[in-house]
Amino acid sequence: MPETEVRIAFRIPGDWSHPRELIERLPEGFRITAESLVLPDGTEVEFIPMQADDQFPEIFKSSCRRPATKQELEVINRYTVNILLAGPGGSPAAAATMMQAAAAIISAGGAGVFIDNSGLAHGGDLWTRMTNDGSSDALSFAFVSIICGEELVYTMGMHVLGFPDLIMKRADADANEDAIIEVIRYVAGNEKPIGDGHLLADENGPRFQTVAVASRDFPPNSPMYNPFGSLKLVNIKEIELGN
């Protein structure tokens, strides 16, 4: 079990002139209390309006996995408030619930979603389509970022879904650009947990063995900290050469 509770945190910019404007535009069944967004099934998600600042629009735009639409960018450039939504994560079901909560704010005029847990951002239209899809592929695409360093390629945000992050050598990633994406999809879509020593084999591609390592870089109080640790993907050829 993870030592730290996983909390999902979103920032959703909008140009609402008054809180009543947002409240009146919420989809049927959603409501806002003094501290929460309440979903139709009664689930409560922490709801905190935050003051706009000059830096956020550029941060959002530079963090988009796919470019936001022209209309979305216009709203972000003139946004008046950031809506912070926060709630439990650590499983695909919990992540899907948080996606639905954010989609409600998008429907009420939000321009997009910035995810504190992975540093990713998505325009509102794409977010709504991913929420409606609801598949493991849509969840991993929404929440998991891939960072390419000089020596390593690694993920950030897998803990939102309840999984370890993944690490592989840059050379292996360069040799097969889709390798880490396919492993993310495999991990996110697999009902059985994948842990230390698991063998990932592809008839037409490289084979990897997973090696459990500690979470990287972030303190336990960071939204990017993964309490499930990380799995390093070691190329089988490398293991064979070492024996």
Tab-separated table of C-alpha atoms in Angstrom:
chain	number	residue	atom	x	y	z
A	1	MET	CA	0.000	0.000	0.000
A	2	PRO	CA	1.243	3.546	-0.707
A	3	GLU	CA	2.501	5.552	2.262
A	4	THR	CA	0.964	8.764	0.937
A	5	GLU	CA	-2.627	9.342	-0.131
A	6	VAL	CA	-2.927	10.255	-3.804
A	7	ARG	CA	-4.754	13.535	-4.407
A	8	ILE	CA	-5.643	14.706	-7.888
A	9	ALA	CA	-5.497	18.480	-8.421
A	10	PHE	CA	-6.774	20.442	-11.422
A	11	ARG	CA	-6.681	24.133	-12.331
A	12	ILE	CA	-9.445	25.190	-14.721
A	13	PRO	CA	-9.280	28.761	-16.070
A	14	GLY	CA	-12.398	30.675	-17.064
A	15	ASP	CA	-13.542	34.228	-17.752
A	16	TRP	CA	-16.654	34.197	-15.561
A	17	SER	CA	-17.709	37.690	-14.513
A	18	HIS	CA	-19.558	36.426	-11.417
A	19	PRO	CA	-19.764	33.086	-9.543
A	20	ARG	CA	-23.473	32.936	-10.389
A	21	GLU	CA	-22.561	32.672	-14.077
A	22	LEU	CA	-20.607	29.473	-13.477
A	23	ILE	CA	-23.252	27.991	-11.167
A	24	GLU	CA	-26.088	28.619	-13.626
A	25	ARG	CA	-24.206	26.921	-16.463
A	26	LEU	CA	-23.376	23.670	-14.624
A	27	PRO	CA	-24.829	20.497	-16.164
A	28	GLU	CA	-27.965	19.063	-14.600
A	29	GLY	CA	-27.301	17.200	-11.359
A	30	PHE	CA	-24.113	19.123	-10.449
A	31	ARG	CA	-24.124	21.779	-7.746
A	32	ILE	CA	-21.668	23.911	-5.805
A	33	THR	CA	-21.596	24.379	-2.040
A	34	ALA	CA	-19.345	26.685	-0.023
A	35	GLU	CA	-16.368	24.329	-0.402
A	36	SER	CA	-17.307	21.564	-2.851
A	37	LEU	CA	-18.480	20.634	-6.300
A	38	VAL	CA	-21.106	17.933	-5.770
A	39	LEU	CA	-21.560	15.367	-8.537
A	40	PRO	CA	-24.941	13.799	-9.382
A	41	ASP	CA	-24.080	10.641	-7.397
A	42	GLY	CA	-23.305	12.713	-4.288
A	43	THR	CA	-19.495	12.609	-4.616
A	44	GLU	CA	-17.935	15.816	-3.312
A	45	VAL	CA	-14.820	17.346	-4.868
A	46	GLU	CA	-12.942	20.210	-3.241
A	47	PHE	CA	-13.743	23.478	-5.048
A	48	ILE	CA	-11.558	26.564	-4.557
A	49	PRO	CA	-11.670	29.706	-6.768
A	50	MET	CA	-8.165	31.137	-7.206
A	51	GLN	CA	-7.127	34.599	-8.334
A	52	ALA	CA	-5.790	34.978	-11.884
A	53	ASP	CA	-2.122	35.775	-12.473
A	54	ASP	CA	-0.021	36.845	-15.456
A	55	GLN	CA	2.099	33.678	-15.675
A	56	PHE	CA	-0.569	30.991	-15.915
A	57	PRO	CA	-1.715	31.502	-19.550
A	58	GLU	CA	1.788	30.837	-20.920
A	59	ILE	CA	2.291	27.913	-18.540
A	60	PHE	CA	-0.976	26.394	-19.710
A	61	LYS	CA	-0.232	26.844	-23.412
A	62	SER	CA	3.295	25.424	-23.125
A	63	SER	CA	1.971	22.386	-21.200
A	64	CYS	CA	-0.719	21.329	-23.693
A	65	ARG	CA	-0.285	17.820	-25.065
A	66	ARG	CA	-2.214	18.985	-28.111
A	67	PRO	CA	-2.794	22.650	-29.003
A	68	ALA	CA	-5.896	24.223	-27.509
A	69	THR	CA	-8.417	25.753	-29.904
A	70	LYS	CA	-8.337	29.443	-30.820
A	71	GLN	CA	-11.468	30.075	-28.764
A	72	GLU	CA	-10.025	28.259	-25.737
A	73	LEU	CA	-6.802	30.256	-25.947
A	74	GLU	CA	-8.744	33.519	-26.112
A	75	VAL	CA	-10.513	32.629	-22.863
A	76	ILE	CA	-7.248	31.575	-21.205
A	77	ASN	CA	-5.564	34.837	-22.212
A	78	ARG	CA	-8.301	36.889	-20.518
A	79	TYR	CA	-9.191	34.483	-17.719
A	80	THR	CA	-10.457	35.981	-14.483
A	81	VAL	CA	-10.296	32.997	-12.126
A	82	ASN	CA	-8.750	29.554	-11.817
A	83	ILE	CA	-11.021	26.901	-10.361
A	84	LEU	CA	-9.019	24.437	-8.276
A	85	LEU	CA	-10.618	21.004	-8.061
A	86	ALA	CA	-9.035	18.451	-5.745
A	87	GLY	CA	-10.072	14.941	-4.815
A	88	PRO	CA	-8.881	11.395	-4.228
A	89	GLY	CA	-6.956	9.491	-6.895
A	90	GLY	CA	-4.942	6.303	-6.999
A	91	SER	CA	-7.212	4.214	-9.231
A	92	PRO	CA	-8.724	4.432	-12.720
A	93	ALA	CA	-12.200	4.797	-11.211
A	94	ALA	CA	-11.140	7.713	-9.000
A	95	ALA	CA	-9.384	9.397	-11.933
A	96	ALA	CA	-12.494	8.978	-14.101
A	97	THR	CA	-14.625	10.613	-11.402
A	98	MET	CA	-12.293	13.586	-11.268
A	99	MET	CA	-12.410	13.829	-15.067
A	100	GLN	CA	-16.202	14.063	-14.871
A	101	ALA	CA	-15.969	16.800	-12.242
A	102	ALA	CA	-13.613	18.843	-14.412
A	103	ALA	CA	-15.793	18.240	-17.491
A	104	ALA	CA	-18.704	19.827	-15.612
A	105	ILE	CA	-16.670	23.009	-15.064
A	106	ILE	CA	-15.662	22.935	-18.752
A	107	SER	CA	-19.341	22.689	-19.683
A	108	ALA	CA	-19.975	25.744	-17.499
A	109	GLY	CA	-17.377	27.815	-19.377
A	110	GLY	CA	-13.951	26.526	-18.348
A	111	ALA	CA	-11.341	26.772	-21.105
A	112	GLY	CA	-9.265	23.706	-20.248
A	113	VAL	CA	-7.624	21.647	-17.516
A	114	PHE	CA	-4.111	21.924	-16.086
A	115	ILE	CA	-3.108	18.862	-14.032
A	116	ASP	CA	-0.823	19.569	-11.065
A	117	ASN	CA	0.117	15.873	-10.779
A	118	SER	CA	1.807	15.642	-14.180
A	119	GLY	CA	2.226	19.196	-15.474
A	120	LEU	CA	-0.005	18.397	-18.458
A	121	ALA	CA	-2.736	20.644	-19.846
A	122	HIS	CA	-5.617	19.966	-22.207
A	123	GLY	CA	-8.088	22.232	-23.962
A	124	GLY	CA	-11.697	21.916	-22.885
A	125	ASP	CA	-12.972	20.256	-26.058
A	126	LEU	CA	-10.313	17.524	-25.924
A	127	TRP	CA	-10.941	17.027	-22.201
A	128	THR	CA	-14.661	16.514	-22.795
A	129	ARG	CA	-13.977	13.978	-25.540
A	130	MET	CA	-11.539	12.047	-23.333
A	131	THR	CA	-14.056	12.066	-20.472
A	132	ASN	CA	-16.811	10.719	-22.714
A	133	ASP	CA	-14.424	8.040	-24.013
A	134	GLY	CA	-13.530	6.856	-20.504
A	135	SER	CA	-11.190	4.080	-21.713
A	136	SER	CA	-7.837	3.246	-20.139
A	137	ASP	CA	-6.166	4.796	-23.195
A	138	ALA	CA	-8.088	8.040	-22.677
A	139	LEU	CA	-7.211	8.116	-18.967
A	140	SER	CA	-3.494	7.535	-19.539
A	141	PHE	CA	-3.400	10.080	-22.377
A	142	ALA	CA	-5.107	12.634	-20.125
A	143	PHE	CA	-3.006	12.179	-17.001
A	144	VAL	CA	0.425	10.744	-17.862
A	145	SER	CA	3.203	12.915	-19.253
A	146	ILE	CA	6.410	11.608	-20.838
A	147	ILE	CA	9.654	13.453	-20.117
A	148	CYS	CA	12.703	12.949	-22.322
A	149	GLY	CA	16.045	13.631	-20.675
A	150	GLU	CA	19.533	13.209	-22.077
A	151	GLU	CA	19.948	9.718	-20.635
A	152	LEU	CA	16.476	8.659	-19.478
A	153	VAL	CA	12.855	8.826	-20.597
A	154	TYR	CA	10.308	8.632	-17.809
A	155	THR	CA	6.649	9.152	-17.038
A	156	MET	CA	4.954	11.468	-14.573
A	157	GLY	CA	1.405	11.036	-13.338
A	158	MET	CA	0.926	7.242	-13.306
A	159	HIS	CA	0.127	7.427	-9.572
A	160	VAL	CA	-3.133	9.192	-10.414
A	161	LEU	CA	-4.261	5.856	-11.896
A	162	GLY	CA	-2.702	3.788	-9.107
A	163	PHE	CA	0.453	2.633	-10.899
A	164	PRO	CA	4.234	3.105	-10.605
A	165	ASP	CA	5.904	5.491	-13.002
A	166	LEU	CA	8.052	4.051	-15.802
A	167	ILE	CA	11.704	4.721	-16.618
A	168	MET	CA	13.740	3.585	-19.607
A	169	LYS	CA	17.057	4.459	-21.196
A	170	ARG	CA	16.934	7.204	-23.806
A	171	ALA	CA	18.758	4.916	-26.243
A	172	ASP	CA	16.006	2.285	-25.984
A	173	ALA	CA	13.335	4.957	-26.411
A	174	ASP	CA	15.093	6.404	-29.459
A	175	ALA	CA	15.351	2.940	-31.001
A	176	ASN	CA	11.582	2.495	-30.663
A	177	GLU	CA	9.675	5.740	-30.169
A	178	ASP	CA	6.429	3.920	-29.360
A	179	ALA	CA	7.927	1.575	-26.774
A	180	ILE	CA	7.172	3.592	-23.634
A	181	ILE	CA	3.728	4.561	-24.958
A	182	GLU	CA	2.868	0.909	-25.504
A	183	VAL	CA	4.063	0.017	-21.999
A	184	ILE	CA	1.955	2.834	-20.510
A	185	ARG	CA	-1.083	1.488	-22.359
A	186	TYR	CA	-0.278	-2.054	-21.244
A	187	VAL	CA	0.079	-1.079	-17.590
A	188	ALA	CA	-2.998	1.187	-17.575
A	189	GLY	CA	-5.190	-1.355	-19.341
A	190	ASN	CA	-4.076	-4.457	-17.444
A	191	GLU	CA	-6.299	-5.658	-14.596
A	192	LYS	CA	-3.405	-7.581	-13.010
A	193	PRO	CA	-0.747	-5.514	-11.184
A	194	ILE	CA	2.663	-5.269	-12.822
A	195	GLY	CA	5.609	-5.225	-10.449
A	196	ASP	CA	9.269	-6.031	-9.978
A	197	GLY	CA	10.592	-8.674	-12.370
A	198	HIS	CA	7.648	-8.588	-14.790
A	199	LEU	CA	8.588	-9.535	-18.356
A	200	LEU	CA	7.246	-7.413	-21.195
A	201	ALA	CA	7.710	-9.176	-24.506
A	202	ASP	CA	6.811	-8.196	-28.069
A	203	GLU	CA	7.329	-10.621	-30.935
A	204	ASN	CA	8.175	-7.773	-33.299
A	205	GLY	CA	10.040	-5.488	-30.929
A	206	PRO	CA	12.293	-5.246	-27.875
A	207	ARG	CA	11.675	-7.142	-24.662
A	208	PHE	CA	12.011	-5.560	-21.242
A	209	GLN	CA	12.106	-6.725	-17.657
A	210	THR	CA	10.837	-4.400	-14.934
A	211	VAL	CA	13.009	-3.493	-11.950
A	212	ALA	CA	11.404	-1.688	-9.000
A	213	VAL	CA	13.113	1.548	-7.947
A	214	ALA	CA	12.188	4.326	-5.524
A	215	SER	CA	10.085	7.321	-6.563
A	216	ARG	CA	12.148	10.061	-8.188
A	217	ASP	CA	12.833	13.693	-7.364
A	218	PHE	CA	9.633	14.789	-5.584
A	219	PRO	CA	8.961	14.972	-1.814
A	220	PRO	CA	5.919	13.116	-0.422
A	221	ASN	CA	3.913	16.339	-0.098
A	222	SER	CA	4.264	17.109	-3.819
A	223	PRO	CA	1.285	16.366	-6.121
A	224	MET	CA	3.840	14.797	-8.498
A	225	TYR	CA	5.159	12.336	-5.894
A	226	ASN	CA	4.359	8.723	-6.749
A	227	PRO	CA	3.886	6.579	-3.607
A	228	PHE	CA	3.777	3.465	-5.790
A	229	GLY	CA	7.416	4.001	-6.788
A	230	SER	CA	8.794	3.483	-10.288
A	231	LEU	CA	9.578	0.590	-12.599
A	232	LYS	CA	12.731	0.732	-14.673
A	233	LEU	CA	12.414	-1.027	-18.036
A	234	VAL	CA	15.632	-2.932	-18.643
A	235	ASN	CA	16.232	-4.256	-22.145
A	236	ILE	CA	16.555	-8.056	-22.084
A	237	LYS	CA	19.597	-7.802	-24.352
A	238	GLU	CA	21.327	-5.739	-21.695
A	239	ILE	CA	20.576	-8.405	-19.085
A	240	GLU	CA	21.801	-11.188	-21.361
A	241	LEU	CA	25.066	-9.346	-22.080
A	242	GLY	CA	25.621	-8.933	-18.341
A	243	ASN	CA	25.341	-12.671	-17.661
